[in-house]
């Protein structure tokens, strides 16, 4: 009988210990979807609310955003039962196009959910879309020989857009577009870029284009490549 009482008391004590614990809650769920946005809306901002639904203090040990978003320091990193705190999120989508998804990891001393994956989502619609990707890719480059890369620029808005002031960097980069180019809705134009590499190493290029769209005054297209040695030219 005495042994049974001891076992029963131990079970009650263990139940109390299990029940006495912090419990993290992300108010509103673990996903923030801004829906359709434009680059002009960037940066996107949101205040994520974290609440302690348990009966012991909740300690938030770390908030880790992935590339492309940042978080401000926590107002509080230790919450009493039923207390809340705010995590201010800034999500940069100025260089994105199409569906974008990033994560923020929230770590705490909640024994059941020690880490929570919070998802940020948006559909970035640009008046001008660069296809098939948003950058130039220069392949098989060697010193002294011209390399080429081609993209298409498409007007995905519902109004005419005029592009002008085509600026390339470095000076060895040339393109087939100049002056002014007007695109009707749904119309696209081919952009051909050529580069004459002068030295071995990583290559980075940039094309800046002004537009008359009020929400998208400038289009920037970056380019990348790796320049190898030439068996013909002096590579120094």
mmCIF file of C-alpha atoms in Angstrom:
data_model
loop_
_atom_site.group_PDB
_atom_site.id
_atom_site.type_symbol
_atom_site.label_atom_id
_atom_site.label_comp_id
_atom_site.label_asym_id
_atom_site.label_seq_id
_atom_site.Cartn_x
_atom_site.Cartn_y
_atom_site.Cartn_z
ATOM 1 C CA UNK A 1 0.000 0.000 0.000
ATOM 2 C CA UNK A 2 2.783 2.381 0.965
ATOM 3 C CA UNK A 3 4.622 1.579 -2.267
ATOM 4 C CA UNK A 4 1.492 2.327 -4.297
ATOM 5 C CA UNK A 5 1.120 5.715 -2.604
ATOM 6 C CA UNK A 6 4.734 6.594 -3.414
ATOM 7 C CA UNK A 7 4.285 5.635 -7.072
ATOM 8 C CA UNK A 8 1.043 7.616 -7.265
ATOM 9 C CA UNK A 9 2.711 10.681 -5.724
ATOM 10 C CA UNK A 10 5.623 10.402 -8.156
ATOM 11 C CA UNK A 11 3.211 10.302 -11.093
ATOM 12 C CA UNK A 12 1.404 13.393 -9.840
ATOM 13 C CA UNK A 13 4.716 15.215 -9.321
ATOM 14 C CA UNK A 14 5.944 14.334 -12.815
ATOM 15 C CA UNK A 15 2.641 15.525 -14.286
ATOM 16 C CA UNK A 16 2.997 18.845 -12.485
ATOM 17 C CA UNK A 17 6.571 19.214 -13.776
ATOM 18 C CA UNK A 18 5.446 18.465 -17.339
ATOM 19 C CA UNK A 19 2.580 20.958 -17.102
ATOM 20 C CA UNK A 20 4.812 23.671 -15.623
ATOM 21 C CA UNK A 21 6.669 24.786 -18.730
ATOM 22 C CA UNK A 22 6.889 27.672 -21.205
ATOM 23 C CA UNK A 23 4.928 27.473 -24.442
ATOM 24 C CA UNK A 24 5.699 29.656 -27.453
ATOM 25 C CA UNK A 25 2.961 30.932 -29.750
ATOM 26 C CA UNK A 26 3.351 32.928 -32.969
ATOM 27 C CA UNK A 27 0.240 35.099 -33.023
ATOM 28 C CA UNK A 28 -1.543 34.767 -36.366
ATOM 29 C CA UNK A 29 0.301 31.618 -37.471
ATOM 30 C CA UNK A 30 3.736 30.860 -38.878
ATOM 31 C CA UNK A 31 3.333 32.433 -42.343
ATOM 32 C CA UNK A 32 3.179 36.032 -43.562
ATOM 33 C CA UNK A 33 2.060 36.391 -47.180
ATOM 34 C CA UNK A 34 2.050 39.912 -48.639
ATOM 35 C CA UNK A 35 0.452 38.667 -51.853
ATOM 36 C CA UNK A 36 1.204 40.633 -55.031
ATOM 37 C CA UNK A 37 3.707 43.476 -54.586
ATOM 38 C CA UNK A 38 5.978 45.586 -56.788
ATOM 39 C CA UNK A 39 9.681 46.404 -56.287
ATOM 40 C CA UNK A 40 8.567 49.941 -55.364
ATOM 41 C CA UNK A 41 6.868 48.479 -52.262
ATOM 42 C CA UNK A 42 10.246 47.292 -50.965
ATOM 43 C CA UNK A 43 11.216 46.947 -48.225
ATOM 44 C CA UNK A 44 8.187 45.054 -46.939
ATOM 45 C CA UNK A 45 7.678 45.429 -43.201
ATOM 46 C CA UNK A 46 5.799 43.418 -40.601
ATOM 47 C CA UNK A 47 5.692 43.079 -36.814
ATOM 48 C CA UNK A 48 5.714 39.432 -35.755
ATOM 49 C CA UNK A 49 4.173 38.920 -32.301
ATOM 50 C CA UNK A 50 5.515 36.157 -30.039
ATOM 51 C CA UNK A 51 3.512 35.168 -26.947
ATOM 52 C CA UNK A 52 4.186 32.906 -23.982
ATOM 53 C CA UNK A 53 1.144 30.642 -23.564
ATOM 54 C CA UNK A 54 2.800 28.535 -20.869
ATOM 55 C CA UNK A 55 3.026 28.919 -17.104
ATOM 56 C CA UNK A 56 6.807 29.330 -16.856
ATOM 57 C CA UNK A 57 9.048 32.068 -18.255
ATOM 58 C CA UNK A 58 9.784 31.757 -21.976
ATOM 59 C CA UNK A 59 13.333 32.627 -23.036
ATOM 60 C CA UNK A 60 13.932 33.484 -26.707
ATOM 61 C CA UNK A 61 17.556 32.585 -27.318
ATOM 62 C CA UNK A 62 17.930 33.528 -30.991
ATOM 63 C CA UNK A 63 16.099 34.949 -34.007
ATOM 64 C CA UNK A 64 17.850 34.017 -37.245
ATOM 65 C CA UNK A 65 16.645 35.428 -40.602
ATOM 66 C CA UNK A 66 17.750 34.017 -43.955
ATOM 67 C CA UNK A 67 19.323 36.119 -46.696
ATOM 68 C CA UNK A 68 17.156 38.981 -47.952
ATOM 69 C CA UNK A 69 15.439 39.913 -44.712
ATOM 70 C CA UNK A 70 16.453 41.453 -41.413
ATOM 71 C CA UNK A 71 14.989 41.641 -37.924
ATOM 72 C CA UNK A 72 15.311 44.360 -35.328
ATOM 73 C CA UNK A 73 16.505 43.490 -31.801
ATOM 74 C CA UNK A 74 13.823 41.954 -29.590
ATOM 75 C CA UNK A 75 11.956 44.268 -27.255
ATOM 76 C CA UNK A 76 12.125 41.415 -24.714
ATOM 77 C CA UNK A 77 13.925 38.095 -24.850
ATOM 78 C CA UNK A 78 12.273 36.688 -21.709
ATOM 79 C CA UNK A 79 8.497 36.569 -21.388
ATOM 80 C CA UNK A 80 6.425 35.845 -18.323
ATOM 81 C CA UNK A 81 3.262 33.751 -18.754
ATOM 82 C CA UNK A 82 0.811 35.532 -21.131
ATOM 83 C CA UNK A 83 3.391 38.198 -22.010
ATOM 84 C CA UNK A 84 4.144 39.112 -25.643
ATOM 85 C CA UNK A 85 6.984 40.706 -27.562
ATOM 86 C CA UNK A 86 7.468 42.075 -31.061
ATOM 87 C CA UNK A 87 9.944 41.086 -33.777
ATOM 88 C CA UNK A 88 10.127 43.796 -36.462
ATOM 89 C CA UNK A 89 10.809 42.262 -39.885
ATOM 90 C CA UNK A 90 12.163 44.051 -42.959
ATOM 91 C CA UNK A 91 12.003 42.083 -46.228
ATOM 92 C CA UNK A 92 13.922 43.450 -49.236
ATOM 93 C CA UNK A 93 12.328 42.421 -52.558
ATOM 94 C CA UNK A 94 13.683 45.249 -54.738
ATOM 95 C CA UNK A 95 15.787 42.860 -56.847
ATOM 96 C CA UNK A 96 13.335 39.954 -56.934
ATOM 97 C CA UNK A 97 10.827 38.869 -59.534
ATOM 98 C CA UNK A 98 8.061 36.289 -59.267
ATOM 99 C CA UNK A 99 7.396 34.160 -56.162
ATOM 100 C CA UNK A 100 9.746 34.888 -53.250
ATOM 101 C CA UNK A 101 9.988 32.894 -50.041
ATOM 102 C CA UNK A 102 12.283 33.360 -47.038
ATOM 103 C CA UNK A 103 12.422 31.952 -43.528
ATOM 104 C CA UNK A 104 13.034 33.270 -40.029
ATOM 105 C CA UNK A 105 13.988 30.791 -37.315
ATOM 106 C CA UNK A 106 12.901 31.568 -33.748
ATOM 107 C CA UNK A 107 14.652 29.581 -30.989
ATOM 108 C CA UNK A 108 13.401 29.351 -27.399
ATOM 109 C CA UNK A 109 13.351 27.162 -24.289
ATOM 110 C CA UNK A 110 9.937 25.703 -25.166
ATOM 111 C CA UNK A 111 10.598 21.962 -24.638
ATOM 112 C CA UNK A 112 7.952 20.959 -27.193
ATOM 113 C CA UNK A 113 8.811 23.509 -29.927
ATOM 114 C CA UNK A 114 12.405 24.677 -29.333
ATOM 115 C CA UNK A 115 12.597 26.108 -32.878
ATOM 116 C CA UNK A 116 9.883 27.586 -35.075
ATOM 117 C CA UNK A 117 10.216 28.230 -38.801
ATOM 118 C CA UNK A 118 8.389 31.445 -39.760
ATOM 119 C CA UNK A 119 7.820 31.828 -43.520
ATOM 120 C CA UNK A 120 7.704 35.099 -45.477
ATOM 121 C CA UNK A 121 6.061 35.034 -48.916
ATOM 122 C CA UNK A 122 5.347 37.504 -51.712
ATOM 123 C CA UNK A 123 4.706 37.590 -55.453
ATOM 124 C CA UNK A 124 6.886 40.349 -56.925
ATOM 125 C CA UNK A 125 5.455 41.725 -60.167
ATOM 126 C CA UNK A 126 7.777 43.964 -62.165
ATOM 127 C CA UNK A 127 6.605 46.275 -64.950
ATOM 128 C CA UNK A 128 9.695 45.064 -66.836
ATOM 129 C CA UNK A 129 10.707 41.424 -66.527
ATOM 130 C CA UNK A 130 14.112 40.095 -67.571
ATOM 131 C CA UNK A 131 13.987 36.612 -69.105
ATOM 132 C CA UNK A 132 14.929 33.806 -68.727
ATOM 133 C CA UNK A 133 16.691 35.021 -65.553
ATOM 134 C CA UNK A 134 17.372 38.434 -64.061
ATOM 135 C CA UNK A 135 21.113 38.428 -64.803
ATOM 136 C CA UNK A 136 23.577 37.945 -67.652
ATOM 137 C CA UNK A 137 25.645 34.782 -67.573
ATOM 138 C CA UNK A 138 28.949 34.928 -69.475
ATOM 139 C CA UNK A 139 30.343 31.452 -70.125
ATOM 140 C CA UNK A 140 33.726 30.167 -71.314
ATOM 141 C CA UNK A 141 35.437 33.554 -71.102
ATOM 142 C CA UNK A 142 39.142 33.918 -71.860
ATOM 143 C CA UNK A 143 41.391 36.971 -71.882
ATOM 144 C CA UNK A 144 41.352 38.895 -75.160
ATOM 145 C CA UNK A 145 38.363 37.124 -76.719
ATOM 146 C CA UNK A 146 34.858 38.607 -76.845
ATOM 147 C CA UNK A 147 32.219 36.824 -74.772
ATOM 148 C CA UNK A 148 28.473 37.162 -75.294
ATOM 149 C CA UNK A 149 25.254 36.785 -73.324
ATOM 150 C CA UNK A 150 21.646 37.387 -74.355
ATOM 151 C CA UNK A 151 18.466 38.193 -72.434
ATOM 152 C CA UNK A 152 14.983 39.460 -73.183
ATOM 153 C CA UNK A 153 13.241 42.400 -71.528
ATOM 154 C CA UNK A 154 9.444 42.116 -71.464
ATOM 155 C CA UNK A 155 6.820 44.716 -70.597
ATOM 156 C CA UNK A 156 4.535 42.904 -68.141
ATOM 157 C CA UNK A 157 2.552 46.019 -67.196
ATOM 158 C CA UNK A 158 -0.654 47.392 -68.716
ATOM 159 C CA UNK A 159 0.911 50.589 -70.098
ATOM 160 C CA UNK A 160 3.598 51.598 -72.582
ATOM 161 C CA UNK A 161 7.092 51.866 -71.109
ATOM 162 C CA UNK A 162 9.977 53.801 -72.650
ATOM 163 C CA UNK A 163 13.523 52.769 -71.773
ATOM 164 C CA UNK A 164 16.432 55.199 -72.171
ATOM 165 C CA UNK A 165 19.919 56.148 -70.918
ATOM 166 C CA UNK A 166 21.533 52.732 -71.269
ATOM 167 C CA UNK A 167 24.699 52.749 -69.134
ATOM 168 C CA UNK A 168 27.152 49.828 -68.999
ATOM 169 C CA UNK A 169 29.905 49.032 -66.535
ATOM 170 C CA UNK A 170 32.772 48.256 -67.063
ATOM 171 C CA UNK A 171 33.530 50.200 -70.230
ATOM 172 C CA UNK A 172 34.483 46.978 -72.049
ATOM 173 C CA UNK A 173 30.810 45.918 -71.868
ATOM 174 C CA UNK A 174 28.699 46.845 -74.909
ATOM 175 C CA UNK A 175 25.025 46.204 -75.701
ATOM 176 C CA UNK A 176 22.828 46.404 -78.789
ATOM 177 C CA UNK A 177 20.333 48.893 -77.284
ATOM 178 C CA UNK A 178 20.752 52.675 -77.247
ATOM 179 C CA UNK A 179 18.745 55.889 -77.411
ATOM 180 C CA UNK A 180 15.102 55.245 -76.537
ATOM 181 C CA UNK A 181 13.135 52.035 -76.825
ATOM 182 C CA UNK A 182 9.376 51.878 -76.259
ATOM 183 C CA UNK A 183 7.674 48.631 -75.317
ATOM 184 C CA UNK A 184 3.927 48.128 -75.531
ATOM 185 C CA UNK A 185 2.182 45.890 -72.956
ATOM 186 C CA UNK A 186 3.273 42.299 -73.570
ATOM 187 C CA UNK A 187 6.034 43.338 -75.983
ATOM 188 C CA UNK A 188 9.633 42.226 -75.486
ATOM 189 C CA UNK A 189 13.038 43.173 -76.856
ATOM 190 C CA UNK A 190 16.267 41.189 -77.053
ATOM 191 C CA UNK A 191 19.304 42.526 -75.218
ATOM 192 C CA UNK A 192 22.663 41.310 -76.514
ATOM 193 C CA UNK A 193 25.706 42.005 -74.354
ATOM 194 C CA UNK A 194 29.353 41.612 -75.350
ATOM 195 C CA UNK A 195 32.423 41.865 -73.145
ATOM 196 C CA UNK A 196 36.143 41.878 -73.927
ATOM 197 C CA UNK A 197 37.875 40.476 -70.814
ATOM 198 C CA UNK A 198 41.254 42.040 -70.071
ATOM 199 C CA UNK A 199 42.401 39.927 -67.129
ATOM 200 C CA UNK A 200 41.942 36.549 -65.485
ATOM 201 C CA UNK A 201 39.486 36.314 -62.591
ATOM 202 C CA UNK A 202 35.860 36.877 -61.674
ATOM 203 C CA UNK A 203 33.850 39.166 -63.940
ATOM 204 C CA UNK A 204 31.042 41.407 -62.681
ATOM 205 C CA UNK A 205 29.058 43.696 -64.968
ATOM 206 C CA UNK A 206 26.088 46.033 -64.623
ATOM 207 C CA UNK A 207 23.631 47.596 -67.051
ATOM 208 C CA UNK A 208 21.515 50.518 -65.800
ATOM 209 C CA UNK A 209 18.430 51.526 -67.780
ATOM 210 C CA UNK A 210 16.083 54.419 -67.022
ATOM 211 C CA UNK A 211 12.342 53.993 -67.593
ATOM 212 C CA UNK A 212 9.334 56.323 -67.578
ATOM 213 C CA UNK A 213 7.265 53.994 -65.383
ATOM 214 C CA UNK A 214 6.389 55.880 -62.153
ATOM 215 C CA UNK A 215 6.827 52.804 -59.940
ATOM 216 C CA UNK A 216 9.943 51.498 -61.673
ATOM 217 C CA UNK A 217 12.246 54.388 -62.649
ATOM 218 C CA UNK A 218 15.336 52.233 -63.204
ATOM 219 C CA UNK A 219 16.114 48.698 -64.313
ATOM 220 C CA UNK A 220 19.448 47.163 -63.354
ATOM 221 C CA UNK A 221 20.780 43.986 -64.913
ATOM 222 C CA UNK A 222 23.888 42.424 -63.414
ATOM 223 C CA UNK A 223 26.205 39.994 -65.143
ATOM 224 C CA UNK A 224 28.661 37.371 -63.932
ATOM 225 C CA UNK A 225 31.381 35.193 -65.376
ATOM 226 C CA UNK A 226 34.792 33.662 -64.836
ATOM 227 C CA UNK A 227 37.683 34.668 -67.115
ATOM 228 C CA UNK A 228 40.320 32.064 -67.878
ATOM 229 C CA UNK A 229 43.796 32.374 -69.344
ATOM 230 C CA UNK A 230 44.252 32.680 -73.074
ATOM 231 C CA UNK A 231 46.839 30.555 -74.900
ATOM 232 C CA UNK A 232 47.285 33.400 -77.406
ATOM 233 C CA UNK A 233 47.315 36.679 -75.456
ATOM 234 C CA UNK A 234 49.496 37.862 -72.597
ATOM 235 C CA UNK A 235 47.333 37.240 -69.500
ATOM 236 C CA UNK A 236 49.108 39.638 -67.186
#
